[in-house]
PDB file of C-alpha atoms in Angstrom:
ATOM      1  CA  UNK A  84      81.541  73.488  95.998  1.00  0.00           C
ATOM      2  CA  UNK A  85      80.376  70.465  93.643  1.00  0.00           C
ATOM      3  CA  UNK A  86      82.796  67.985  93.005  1.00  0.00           C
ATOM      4  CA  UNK A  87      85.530  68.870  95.253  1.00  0.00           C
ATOM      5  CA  UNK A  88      88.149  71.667  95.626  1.00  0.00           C
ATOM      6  CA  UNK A  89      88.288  74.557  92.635  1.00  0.00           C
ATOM      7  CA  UNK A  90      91.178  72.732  89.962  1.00  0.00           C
ATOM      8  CA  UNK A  91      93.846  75.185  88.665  1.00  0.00           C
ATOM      9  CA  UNK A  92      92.567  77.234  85.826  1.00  0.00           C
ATOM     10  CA  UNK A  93      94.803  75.807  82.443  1.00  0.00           C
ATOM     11  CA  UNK A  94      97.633  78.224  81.499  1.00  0.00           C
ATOM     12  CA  UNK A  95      96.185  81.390  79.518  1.00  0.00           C
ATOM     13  CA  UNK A  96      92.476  80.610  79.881  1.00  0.00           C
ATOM     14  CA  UNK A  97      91.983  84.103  81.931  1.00  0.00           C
ATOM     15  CA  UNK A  98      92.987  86.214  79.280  1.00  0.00           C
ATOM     16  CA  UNK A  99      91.648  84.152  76.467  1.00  0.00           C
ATOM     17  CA  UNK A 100      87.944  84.412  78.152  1.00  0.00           C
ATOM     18  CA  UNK A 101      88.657  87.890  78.942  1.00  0.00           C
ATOM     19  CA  UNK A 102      89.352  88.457  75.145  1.00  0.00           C
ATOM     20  CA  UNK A 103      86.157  86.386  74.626  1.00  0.00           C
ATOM     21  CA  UNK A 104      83.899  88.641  76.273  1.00  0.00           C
ATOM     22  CA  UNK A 105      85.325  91.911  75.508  1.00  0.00           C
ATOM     23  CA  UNK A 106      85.162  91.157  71.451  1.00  0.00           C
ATOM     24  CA  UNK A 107      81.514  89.770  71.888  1.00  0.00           C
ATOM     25  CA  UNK A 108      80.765  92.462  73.515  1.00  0.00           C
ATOM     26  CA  UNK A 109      81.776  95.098  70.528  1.00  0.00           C
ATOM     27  CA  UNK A 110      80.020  92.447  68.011  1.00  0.00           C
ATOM     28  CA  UNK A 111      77.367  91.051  69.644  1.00  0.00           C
ATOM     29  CA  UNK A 112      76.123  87.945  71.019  1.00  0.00           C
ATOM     30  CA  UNK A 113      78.019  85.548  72.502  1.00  0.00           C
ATOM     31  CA  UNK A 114      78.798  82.888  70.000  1.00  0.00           C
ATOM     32  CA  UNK A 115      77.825  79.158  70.828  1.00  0.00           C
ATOM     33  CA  UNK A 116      81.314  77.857  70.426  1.00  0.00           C
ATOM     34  CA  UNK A 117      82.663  80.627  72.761  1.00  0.00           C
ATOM     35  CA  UNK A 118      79.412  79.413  75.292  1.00  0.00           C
ATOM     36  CA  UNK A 119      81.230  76.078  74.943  1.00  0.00           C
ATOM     37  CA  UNK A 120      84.409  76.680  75.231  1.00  0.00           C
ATOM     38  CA  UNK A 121      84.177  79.104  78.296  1.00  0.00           C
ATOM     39  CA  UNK A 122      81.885  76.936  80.023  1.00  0.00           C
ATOM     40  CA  UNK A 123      84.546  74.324  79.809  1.00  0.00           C
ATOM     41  CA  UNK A 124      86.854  76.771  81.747  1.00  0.00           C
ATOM     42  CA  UNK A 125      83.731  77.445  84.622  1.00  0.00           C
ATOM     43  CA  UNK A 126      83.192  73.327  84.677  1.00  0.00           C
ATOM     44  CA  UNK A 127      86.831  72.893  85.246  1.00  0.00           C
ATOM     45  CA  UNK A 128      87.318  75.134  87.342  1.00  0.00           C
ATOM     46  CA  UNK A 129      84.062  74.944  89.497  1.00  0.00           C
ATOM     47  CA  UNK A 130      83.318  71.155  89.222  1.00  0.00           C
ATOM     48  CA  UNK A 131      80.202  72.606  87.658  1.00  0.00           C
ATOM     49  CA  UNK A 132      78.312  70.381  85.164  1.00  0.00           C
ATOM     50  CA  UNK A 133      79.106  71.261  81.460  1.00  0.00           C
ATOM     51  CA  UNK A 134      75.290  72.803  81.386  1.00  0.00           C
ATOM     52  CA  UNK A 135      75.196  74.329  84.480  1.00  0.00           C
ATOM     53  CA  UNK A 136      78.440  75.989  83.402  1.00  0.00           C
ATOM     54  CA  UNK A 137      77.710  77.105  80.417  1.00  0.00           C
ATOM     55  CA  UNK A 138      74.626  78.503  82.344  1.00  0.00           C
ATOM     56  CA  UNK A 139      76.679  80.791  84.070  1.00  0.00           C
ATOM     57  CA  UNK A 140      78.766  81.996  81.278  1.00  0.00           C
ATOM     58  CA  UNK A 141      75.267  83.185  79.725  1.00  0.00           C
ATOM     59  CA  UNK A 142      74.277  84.266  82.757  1.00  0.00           C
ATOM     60  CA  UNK A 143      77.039  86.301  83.395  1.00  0.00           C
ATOM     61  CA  UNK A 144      77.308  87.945  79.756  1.00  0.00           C
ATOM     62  CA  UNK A 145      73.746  88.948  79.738  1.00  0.00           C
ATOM     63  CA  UNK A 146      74.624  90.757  83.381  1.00  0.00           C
ATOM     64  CA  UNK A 147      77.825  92.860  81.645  1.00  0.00           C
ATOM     65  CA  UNK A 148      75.909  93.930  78.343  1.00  0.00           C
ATOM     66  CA  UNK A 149      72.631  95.184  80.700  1.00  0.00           C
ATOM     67  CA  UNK A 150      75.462  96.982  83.167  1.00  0.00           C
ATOM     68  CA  UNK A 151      76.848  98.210  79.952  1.00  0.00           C
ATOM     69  CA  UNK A 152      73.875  98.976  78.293  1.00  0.00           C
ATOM     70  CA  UNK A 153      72.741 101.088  81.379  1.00  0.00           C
ATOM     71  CA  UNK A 154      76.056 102.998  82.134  1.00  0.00           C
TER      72      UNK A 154
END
């Protein structure tokens, strides 16, 4: 894993990104400040760059509204 052992995740981040996601996904698109923010949480957590995280967290949102889309 880059940059070491995972770090503890910061008190209420889980359910704050979880809340993230779930509104986006009744509104639409993931908002750049959520990209951010979130990202911050995957960097921290992963040792991940600050792109590369925020990568993921677009990554990972487009792969929940195509499963949802296709359920």
């Amino acid at each position: 894993m880059p940059g070491g052992p995972p770090k503890p995740i910061p008190a209420g981040s889980t359910p704050e990104v979880t809340r993230i996601f779930m509104t986006s996904i009744r509104t639409g698109p993931l908002p750049a400040e959520d990209i951010r923010y979130v990202g911050q949480v995957v960097a921290l957590r992963t040792g991940l760059t600050q792109q590369d995280a925020e990568k993921r967290v677009s990554d990972a949102y487009v792969r929940v509204q195509t499963k949802l889309r296709d359920a």
